[in-house]
Tab-separated table of C-alpha atoms in Angstrom:
chain	number	residue	atom	x	y	z
X	1	MET	CA	-14.926	8.943	-7.476
X	2	ARG	CA	-16.098	12.459	-7.280
X	3	PRO	CA	-12.413	14.058	-7.492
X	4	ILE	CA	-11.343	16.736	-5.380
X	5	LYS	CA	-12.065	19.801	-7.803
X	6	ASP	CA	-14.781	19.723	-8.054
X	7	ILE	CA	-15.925	20.766	-5.078
X	8	GLY	CA	-15.428	24.580	-6.155
X	9	SER	CA	-14.355	27.272	-3.824
X	10	VAL	CA	-13.175	26.579	-0.853
X	11	ARG	CA	-12.151	29.364	0.572
X	12	GLY	CA	-13.366	29.461	4.531
X	13	LYS	CA	-14.589	26.539	3.904
X	14	LYS	CA	-14.220	23.351	6.653
X	15	VAL	CA	-12.146	19.589	5.252
X	16	LEU	CA	-11.932	16.496	6.470
X	17	LEU	CA	-8.889	14.902	4.972
X	18	ARG	CA	-8.434	11.752	6.286
X	19	LEU	CA	-4.477	10.975	5.242
X	20	ASP	CA	-2.707	8.124	5.515
X	21	LEU	CA	0.634	8.780	8.129
X	22	ASN	CA	0.957	5.315	8.859
X	23	VAL	CA	4.407	6.260	8.427
X	24	PRO	CA	7.923	4.132	10.036
X	25	LEU	CA	8.908	5.523	13.077
X	26	ARG	CA	12.866	5.782	14.353
X	27	ASN	CA	13.608	7.153	18.252
X	28	GLU	CA	9.692	8.404	17.320
X	29	GLU	CA	11.177	11.007	14.639
X	30	VAL	CA	9.660	9.611	11.016
X	31	ALA	CA	12.111	6.835	10.029
X	32	ASP	CA	10.085	7.826	5.758
X	33	ASP	CA	8.242	10.535	4.625
X	34	PHE	CA	6.990	8.187	1.651
X	35	ARG	CA	3.069	8.149	2.045
X	36	ILE	CA	3.075	11.511	3.555
X	37	LYS	CA	5.452	12.693	1.164
X	38	LYS	CA	2.292	12.006	-1.414
X	39	SER	CA	-0.348	13.890	-0.798
X	40	ILE	CA	1.504	17.170	-0.011
X	41	PRO	CA	0.039	18.023	-3.470
X	42	THR	CA	-3.297	17.775	-1.897
X	43	ILE	CA	-2.582	19.217	1.391
X	44	GLN	CA	-1.195	22.295	-0.677
X	45	TRP	CA	-4.837	22.929	-3.062
X	46	LEU	CA	-6.362	23.240	0.001
X	47	ARG	CA	-4.683	25.156	2.018
X	48	GLU	CA	-3.213	27.943	-2.052
X	49	GLY	CA	-7.506	27.595	-2.056
X	50	GLY	CA	-8.246	28.918	1.283
X	51	ALA	CA	-9.754	25.843	3.181
X	52	LYS	CA	-9.266	24.495	6.847
X	53	ILE	CA	-8.678	21.697	7.111
X	54	ILE	CA	-8.986	19.575	9.293
X	55	ILE	CA	-6.659	16.048	8.819
X	56	ILE	CA	-7.403	12.339	10.568
X	57	SER	CA	-5.574	9.505	10.002
X	58	HIS	CA	-4.457	6.070	12.140
X	59	CYS	CA	-0.751	4.787	13.481
X	60	GLU	CA	-0.016	1.165	14.185
X	61	ASN	CA	3.649	1.396	16.051
X	62	LYS	CA	2.923	-0.360	19.105
X	63	ASP	CA	5.943	1.447	20.564
X	64	THR	CA	4.420	5.155	19.190
X	65	PRO	CA	0.542	5.239	19.533
X	66	THR	CA	0.553	8.379	18.314
X	67	LEU	CA	0.513	10.556	15.356
X	68	ARG	CA	3.060	13.607	17.606
X	69	PRO	CA	5.734	12.681	15.438
X	70	VAL	CA	4.606	12.788	12.317
X	71	PHE	CA	3.095	15.712	14.039
X	72	LYS	CA	6.543	17.582	14.706
X	73	TYR	CA	7.862	16.788	10.840
X	74	LEU	CA	5.120	18.247	9.411
X	75	ALA	CA	5.099	22.197	11.441
X	76	GLN	CA	8.218	22.168	10.344
X	77	THR	CA	7.469	23.546	7.151
X	78	LEU	CA	3.106	23.889	7.864
X	79	PRO	CA	1.257	25.788	9.795
X	80	ILE	CA	-0.724	22.818	11.930
X	81	SER	CA	-1.451	22.307	15.262
X	82	PHE	CA	-2.212	18.721	17.526
X	83	ILE	CA	-5.204	18.031	18.626
X	84	GLU	CA	-4.894	14.725	20.954
X	85	THR	CA	-8.599	14.081	22.731
X	86	TYR	CA	-11.508	13.814	19.546
X	87	VAL	CA	-14.426	15.206	19.284
X	88	ASP	CA	-16.136	17.958	21.886
X	89	GLU	CA	-15.982	21.557	22.942
X	90	LYS	CA	-12.260	22.547	22.854
X	91	THR	CA	-12.063	20.480	19.285
X	92	HIS	CA	-14.777	22.382	18.338
X	93	GLU	CA	-13.304	25.706	18.970
X	94	ALA	CA	-9.979	25.051	17.944
X	95	VAL	CA	-12.169	24.381	14.403
X	96	ASP	CA	-13.867	27.032	14.667
X	97	ALA	CA	-10.669	29.165	15.525
X	98	LEU	CA	-9.090	28.142	12.187
X	99	GLN	CA	-8.436	30.567	10.202
X	100	ASP	CA	-7.986	29.876	5.669
X	101	GLY	CA	-4.881	27.983	5.023
X	102	GLU	CA	-4.411	26.417	8.540
X	103	MET	CA	-4.449	22.455	9.464
X	104	ILE	CA	-4.707	21.240	12.212
X	105	LEU	CA	-4.081	17.033	12.684
X	106	LEU	CA	-6.418	14.575	14.950
X	107	GLU	CA	-5.150	11.989	17.338
X	108	ASN	CA	-4.594	8.452	15.810
X	109	LEU	CA	-8.192	7.702	14.832
X	110	ARG	CA	-7.683	3.585	15.588
X	111	GLN	CA	-7.716	5.029	19.173
X	112	TYR	CA	-11.121	4.596	19.466
X	113	ASP	CA	-13.489	1.534	18.361
X	114	GLY	CA	-15.973	3.212	16.532
X	115	GLU	CA	-13.541	3.971	13.481
X	116	LYS	CA	-12.600	-0.609	13.084
X	117	GLN	CA	-16.725	-0.593	13.873
X	118	ASN	CA	-17.675	2.229	11.088
X	119	ASP	CA	-19.564	2.989	14.074
X	120	ARG	CA	-21.561	5.507	12.667
X	121	ALA	CA	-22.136	8.060	16.113
X	122	PHE	CA	-18.209	7.863	15.738
X	123	ALA	CA	-18.431	9.045	12.379
X	124	SER	CA	-20.984	11.449	13.288
X	125	MET	CA	-19.175	13.167	14.610
X	126	LEU	CA	-16.373	13.112	12.848
X	127	ALA	CA	-18.279	14.781	10.773
X	128	SER	CA	-19.926	17.659	11.837
X	129	LEU	CA	-16.772	19.097	12.376
X	130	ALA	CA	-16.177	19.954	8.681
X	131	HIS	CA	-18.113	21.235	5.430
X	132	VAL	CA	-17.311	17.849	3.498
X	133	TYR	CA	-14.989	15.565	2.932
X	134	VAL	CA	-12.311	14.614	1.077
X	135	ASN	CA	-10.137	10.450	1.047
X	136	ASP	CA	-6.599	11.349	0.050
X	137	ALA	CA	-5.794	7.962	1.755
X	138	PHE	CA	-5.895	4.845	-0.871
X	139	SER	CA	-4.066	2.378	1.644
X	140	VAL	CA	-7.089	2.330	3.527
X	141	SER	CA	-8.922	2.596	1.098
X	142	HIS	CA	-10.267	-1.294	1.129
X	143	ARG	CA	-10.761	-0.441	4.598
X	144	GLU	CA	-15.191	-0.544	5.400
X	145	HIS	CA	-14.199	2.217	8.731
X	146	ALA	CA	-15.544	5.117	9.943
X	147	SER	CA	-13.256	7.344	8.606
X	148	ILE	CA	-13.285	6.063	5.024
X	149	VAL	CA	-17.342	4.663	4.247
X	150	GLY	CA	-18.643	6.185	7.473
X	151	ILE	CA	-18.230	9.814	7.137
X	152	PRO	CA	-19.035	10.482	2.951
X	153	ASN	CA	-22.393	8.692	4.277
X	154	ILE	CA	-22.585	12.273	6.000
X	155	ILE	CA	-21.462	15.073	4.323
X	156	PRO	CA	-20.007	15.039	0.771
X	157	GLY	CA	-16.948	13.534	-0.089
X	158	TYR	CA	-14.777	13.457	-2.996
X	159	ALA	CA	-10.684	12.085	-3.294
X	160	GLY	CA	-7.705	13.985	-3.459
X	161	PHE	CA	-5.270	13.797	-5.776
X	162	LEU	CA	-3.637	10.583	-5.166
X	163	LEU	CA	-6.802	8.409	-4.335
X	164	GLN	CA	-6.472	9.466	-8.015
X	165	ARG	CA	-3.237	9.166	-9.025
X	166	GLU	CA	-3.892	5.365	-7.390
X	167	VAL	CA	-7.344	4.539	-9.174
X	168	GLU	CA	-6.114	6.334	-12.742
X	169	ASN	CA	-2.276	4.071	-12.930
X	170	LEU	CA	-3.447	1.038	-11.517
X	171	SER	CA	-6.463	0.630	-13.685
X	172	LYS	CA	-3.888	1.126	-16.665
X	173	SER	CA	-2.967	-2.844	-15.156
X	174	PHE	CA	-6.371	-3.778	-16.549
X	175	ASN	CA	-4.907	-2.783	-20.630
X	176	ALA	CA	-1.270	-2.551	-20.092
X	177	PRO	CA	1.162	-3.419	-23.292
X	178	HIS	CA	2.700	-6.348	-24.373
X	179	PRO	CA	4.982	-8.260	-23.293
X	180	PHE	CA	3.250	-8.127	-19.545
X	181	LEU	CA	5.427	-9.526	-17.230
X	182	PHE	CA	3.013	-9.758	-13.245
X	183	ILE	CA	5.842	-10.306	-10.594
X	184	LEU	CA	3.841	-10.830	-7.103
X	185	GLY	CA	5.646	-12.370	-4.273
X	186	GLY	CA	5.164	-11.772	0.279
X	187	ALA	CA	3.285	-14.574	1.096
X	188	LYS	CA	-0.686	-14.572	2.513
X	189	PHE	CA	-2.067	-17.212	-0.268
X	190	ASP	CA	-5.370	-17.050	0.004
X	191	THR	CA	-5.491	-13.391	-0.711
X	192	LYS	CA	-3.433	-13.101	-3.176
X	193	ILE	CA	-4.558	-16.780	-5.515
X	194	PRO	CA	-7.760	-14.249	-7.030
X	195	LEU	CA	-5.096	-11.243	-8.726
X	196	ILE	CA	-3.521	-15.584	-9.853
X	197	LYS	CA	-5.844	-16.594	-11.461
X	198	LYS	CA	-7.867	-12.695	-12.805
X	199	PHE	CA	-3.259	-11.510	-14.104
X	200	LEU	CA	-3.715	-15.144	-15.788
X	201	THR	CA	-6.322	-13.951	-18.336
X	202	ILE	CA	-4.088	-10.427	-18.871
X	203	ALA	CA	-0.603	-10.668	-18.211
X	204	ASP	CA	2.057	-12.567	-21.090
X	205	THR	CA	3.682	-13.883	-17.641
X	206	VAL	CA	2.863	-14.536	-13.933
X	207	PHE	CA	5.374	-14.889	-11.985
X	208	VAL	CA	4.919	-16.056	-8.955
X	209	GLY	CA	7.823	-15.883	-6.111
X	210	GLY	CA	8.228	-15.341	-2.021
X	211	ALA	CA	6.771	-17.677	0.162
X	212	LEU	CA	3.777	-17.780	-1.794
X	213	ALA	CA	5.557	-19.707	-4.848
X	214	ASN	CA	6.260	-22.792	-1.416
X	215	ASN	CA	2.536	-23.810	-2.310
X	216	PHE	CA	2.776	-24.029	-5.512
X	217	PHE	CA	6.293	-27.127	-5.468
X	218	LYS	CA	3.936	-28.126	-2.615
X	219	GLU	CA	1.089	-28.415	-5.036
X	220	GLN	CA	4.469	-30.265	-7.829
X	221	GLY	CA	5.662	-32.547	-4.688
X	222	TYR	CA	8.479	-30.701	-3.524
X	223	ASN	CA	9.998	-30.813	-0.415
X	224	VAL	CA	10.016	-27.570	1.126
X	225	GLY	CA	10.645	-28.743	5.004
X	226	ARG	CA	10.282	-25.780	6.714
X	227	SER	CA	9.113	-23.020	4.673
X	228	LEU	CA	6.413	-21.214	4.924
X	229	VAL	CA	3.476	-22.892	4.079
X	230	SER	CA	-0.514	-21.057	3.832
X	231	ASP	CA	-2.920	-23.766	5.265
X	232	GLY	CA	-6.168	-24.299	2.390
X	233	ASP	CA	-6.704	-25.611	-1.007
X	234	PHE	CA	-6.348	-23.853	-3.487
X	235	SER	CA	-7.163	-26.064	-6.444
X	236	LEU	CA	-3.665	-25.090	-7.552
X	237	ASN	CA	-3.118	-28.431	-10.109
X	238	GLU	CA	-5.554	-26.875	-12.069
X	239	LEU	CA	-3.385	-23.620	-12.182
X	240	LEU	CA	0.002	-25.668	-12.826
X	241	LYS	CA	-1.015	-26.417	-15.651
X	242	ASP	CA	-0.958	-22.362	-17.497
X	243	LYS	CA	2.092	-22.391	-19.283
X	244	LYS	CA	1.840	-18.476	-18.050
X	245	ILE	CA	2.920	-19.387	-14.556
X	246	ILE	CA	7.020	-19.295	-13.567
X	247	LEU	CA	7.911	-20.404	-10.139
X	248	PRO	CA	11.501	-20.136	-8.925
X	249	ILE	CA	14.528	-22.208	-10.037
X	250	ASP	CA	16.457	-22.168	-7.628
X	251	VAL	CA	16.534	-21.309	-3.537
X	252	VAL	CA	17.895	-19.605	-0.778
X	253	VAL	CA	17.802	-21.892	2.762
X	254	ARG	CA	18.181	-21.783	5.560
X	255	ARG	CA	18.932	-24.628	7.900
X	256	GLY	CA	19.781	-23.637	11.394
X	257	GLU	CA	22.924	-21.700	10.707
X	258	LYS	CA	23.775	-22.242	7.449
X	259	ILE	CA	22.796	-20.842	4.783
X	260	ASP	CA	23.453	-22.505	1.202
X	261	ILE	CA	21.488	-22.036	-2.043
X	262	LYS	CA	19.907	-25.559	-3.904
X	263	ASN	CA	17.660	-26.469	-6.490
X	264	ILE	CA	14.332	-26.504	-5.978
X	265	ALA	CA	14.821	-30.932	-5.817
X	266	SER	CA	17.589	-30.506	-4.010
X	267	VAL	CA	14.842	-28.819	-0.209
X	268	GLY	CA	15.196	-31.102	2.849
X	269	ASP	CA	13.598	-31.399	5.791
X	270	GLU	CA	15.341	-28.802	7.770
X	271	ASP	CA	15.630	-26.241	5.916
X	272	MET	CA	13.703	-23.614	5.546
X	273	ILE	CA	12.624	-20.428	2.009
X	274	LEU	CA	13.813	-17.443	2.381
X	275	ASP	CA	14.641	-16.165	-1.214
X	276	ALA	CA	14.990	-16.367	-5.364
X	277	GLY	CA	18.435	-17.843	-5.936
X	278	PRO	CA	20.832	-16.053	-8.894
X	279	GLU	CA	19.424	-18.653	-11.593
X	280	THR	CA	15.603	-17.395	-10.664
X	281	LEU	CA	16.683	-14.189	-10.964
X	282	GLU	CA	18.956	-14.250	-14.141
X	283	MET	CA	15.638	-15.669	-15.818
X	284	LEU	CA	13.393	-12.273	-14.389
X	285	ASN	CA	16.018	-10.251	-15.915
X	286	GLN	CA	15.588	-12.290	-19.580
X	287	GLY	CA	11.454	-11.734	-19.189
X	288	ILE	CA	11.734	-7.855	-17.615
X	289	SER	CA	14.547	-6.817	-20.853
X	290	SER	CA	11.981	-7.838	-23.042
X	291	ALA	CA	9.408	-6.404	-21.312
X	292	GLN	CA	6.987	-3.803	-22.341
X	293	TYR	CA	5.101	-3.372	-18.860
X	294	ILE	CA	5.698	-4.446	-16.012
X	295	LEU	CA	3.569	-4.980	-12.537
X	296	TRP	CA	5.227	-5.722	-9.570
X	297	ASN	CA	3.939	-6.123	-5.412
X	298	GLY	CA	5.459	-8.305	-2.943
X	299	PRO	CA	8.906	-9.075	-2.496
X	300	LEU	CA	11.163	-12.618	-3.254
X	301	GLY	CA	12.665	-13.170	0.677
X	302	ASN	CA	11.898	-12.833	3.366
X	303	PHE	CA	12.571	-8.697	4.454
X	304	GLU	CA	12.128	-8.610	8.016
X	305	VAL	CA	14.455	-11.332	8.660
X	306	GLY	CA	16.933	-9.875	6.167
X	307	PHE	CA	16.807	-12.213	3.373
X	308	LYS	CA	16.759	-9.030	0.767
X	309	GLU	CA	19.273	-9.494	-1.799
X	310	GLY	CA	16.904	-11.067	-4.161
X	311	THR	CA	14.517	-7.981	-3.819
X	312	LEU	CA	16.930	-5.023	-4.335
X	313	LEU	CA	18.075	-7.057	-7.331
X	314	LEU	CA	14.577	-7.447	-8.629
X	315	ALA	CA	14.447	-3.254	-7.859
X	316	GLN	CA	17.521	-3.022	-10.350
X	317	LYS	CA	16.726	-3.983	-12.529
X	318	ILE	CA	13.165	-3.078	-12.922
X	319	ALA	CA	14.332	-0.054	-12.605
X	320	GLN	CA	17.043	-0.378	-15.479
X	321	SER	CA	14.329	-0.967	-17.594
X	322	SER	CA	12.582	0.722	-21.139
X	323	ALA	CA	9.314	-0.766	-19.969
X	324	GLN	CA	6.428	0.255	-17.983
X	325	SER	CA	6.927	-0.990	-14.550
X	326	VAL	CA	3.856	0.228	-11.711
X	327	LEU	CA	4.739	-0.854	-8.584
X	328	GLY	CA	3.393	-1.645	-4.504
X	329	GLY	CA	3.331	-3.107	-1.267
X	330	ALA	CA	4.782	-2.517	2.290
X	331	ASP	CA	8.167	-3.993	1.192
X	332	THR	CA	8.608	-3.567	-2.267
X	333	LEU	CA	8.034	-0.410	-0.900
X	334	ALA	CA	11.303	-0.700	1.451
X	335	ALA	CA	13.401	-1.556	-1.249
X	336	ILE	CA	13.032	1.231	-3.805
X	337	SER	CA	13.021	3.088	-0.718
X	338	GLU	CA	16.634	1.949	0.169
X	339	LEU	CA	17.682	2.028	-2.519
X	340	GLN	CA	16.755	5.386	-3.305
X	341	LEU	CA	14.756	4.165	-6.620
X	342	GLU	CA	11.429	5.636	-6.660
X	343	GLU	CA	11.895	8.219	-10.198
X	344	LYS	CA	13.735	5.141	-12.007
X	345	PHE	CA	9.907	3.600	-12.197
X	346	THR	CA	6.792	4.928	-13.855
X	347	PHE	CA	4.494	5.177	-10.651
X	348	VAL	CA	5.233	3.557	-6.993
X	349	SER	CA	1.320	2.714	-5.039
X	350	SER	CA	1.117	3.624	-1.605
X	351	GLY	CA	-0.968	1.029	-1.115
X	352	GLY	CA	-0.281	-2.404	-0.188
X	353	GLY	CA	-3.287	-4.458	0.420
X	354	ALA	CA	-5.147	-1.460	-1.305
X	355	MET	CA	-3.730	-1.712	-3.963
X	356	LEU	CA	-4.158	-5.351	-4.206
X	357	ASP	CA	-8.114	-5.107	-3.657
X	358	PHE	CA	-8.257	-2.992	-7.059
X	359	LEU	CA	-6.147	-4.750	-9.364
X	360	SER	CA	-8.184	-7.574	-8.353
X	361	SER	CA	-11.798	-5.761	-8.148
X	362	GLY	CA	-11.075	-2.350	-10.043
X	363	THR	CA	-12.501	-0.810	-7.095
X	364	LEU	CA	-12.387	-0.223	-3.160
X	365	PRO	CA	-14.772	0.785	-1.023
X	366	GLY	CA	-13.391	3.449	-0.362
X	367	ILE	CA	-13.484	4.378	-3.990
X	368	GLU	CA	-17.427	3.337	-4.200
X	369	ALA	CA	-18.442	6.132	-0.843
X	370	LEU	CA	-16.705	8.512	-2.611
X	371	HIS	CA	-19.886	8.326	-5.664
X	372	GLU	CA	-22.351	11.663	-5.636
X	373	LYS	CA	-25.528	9.919	-3.419
């Protein structure tokens, strides 16, 4: 990647800045500004250098499919205007009228089919607004979209400070100090199995929790009742032979309206596994206490339906640990945000799927696109 400082002087230059402003909203107001704050250093560096900044981003809020709430948030502290329509004569006029250090935010990229399709014409239309492109949206850099991989094939592309920090910090997991504890939760087993296989060769212990563990339980012959299980043959029998893999000992289950804690061997036909139990958390606590490095992605329970306790307790324990700690994933971020613990970890990634893909392959399409052409 070419870092942003390789641009040299940005004074008077039009810079197309790709951010991830897809943030939670409540009553059409920003409810969590974590991702916005992460890109402030890049914004400030460009502004202080006198760049004319055109910000592009996406949002996926079904109730409010517009970036206007984010614009209102940014406008409280930054000289920024908002353009609802895309590149036409008025857009170019607005960009040309920018003074050094001023900013424009364009409307939600994903209102246009050309974004996800990585349409060359759409990418060219965006690229025509600027002299250079800066990617500071690590969390979507695993997507081969026009605003991620298309634009830097047309105009010079550089990595913002957030993207650089993500790559630097996540790369440390490939050569981390030991004992190394890897905690992987959540669902979507098929996307995470490569990560489990890779880190069995790197980490000392790989704890698999959340809905991911259900596939292992099923492979072991345990009844998982009505619990979420991923379809497919993942050859888990071979993985289970590796003594590095650790699974939950007990689980929180729901049967109808009744909530209970059960040993995995006691799960019944009508039970649904929804969180890790207290014995599992105590086992994890012991591993955390002895670890020098902890990598964590994904919740231990079904966060979306309120089964947060295991994930919140895990976050608190890691925060209290003296180990280096790196974590990410949407529900993981929600947990540390709820507890206001972000400063207690070595590094908190802004990515979920992007973090997993980078850890699996060591790169992303958006990173490759920034290589000098």
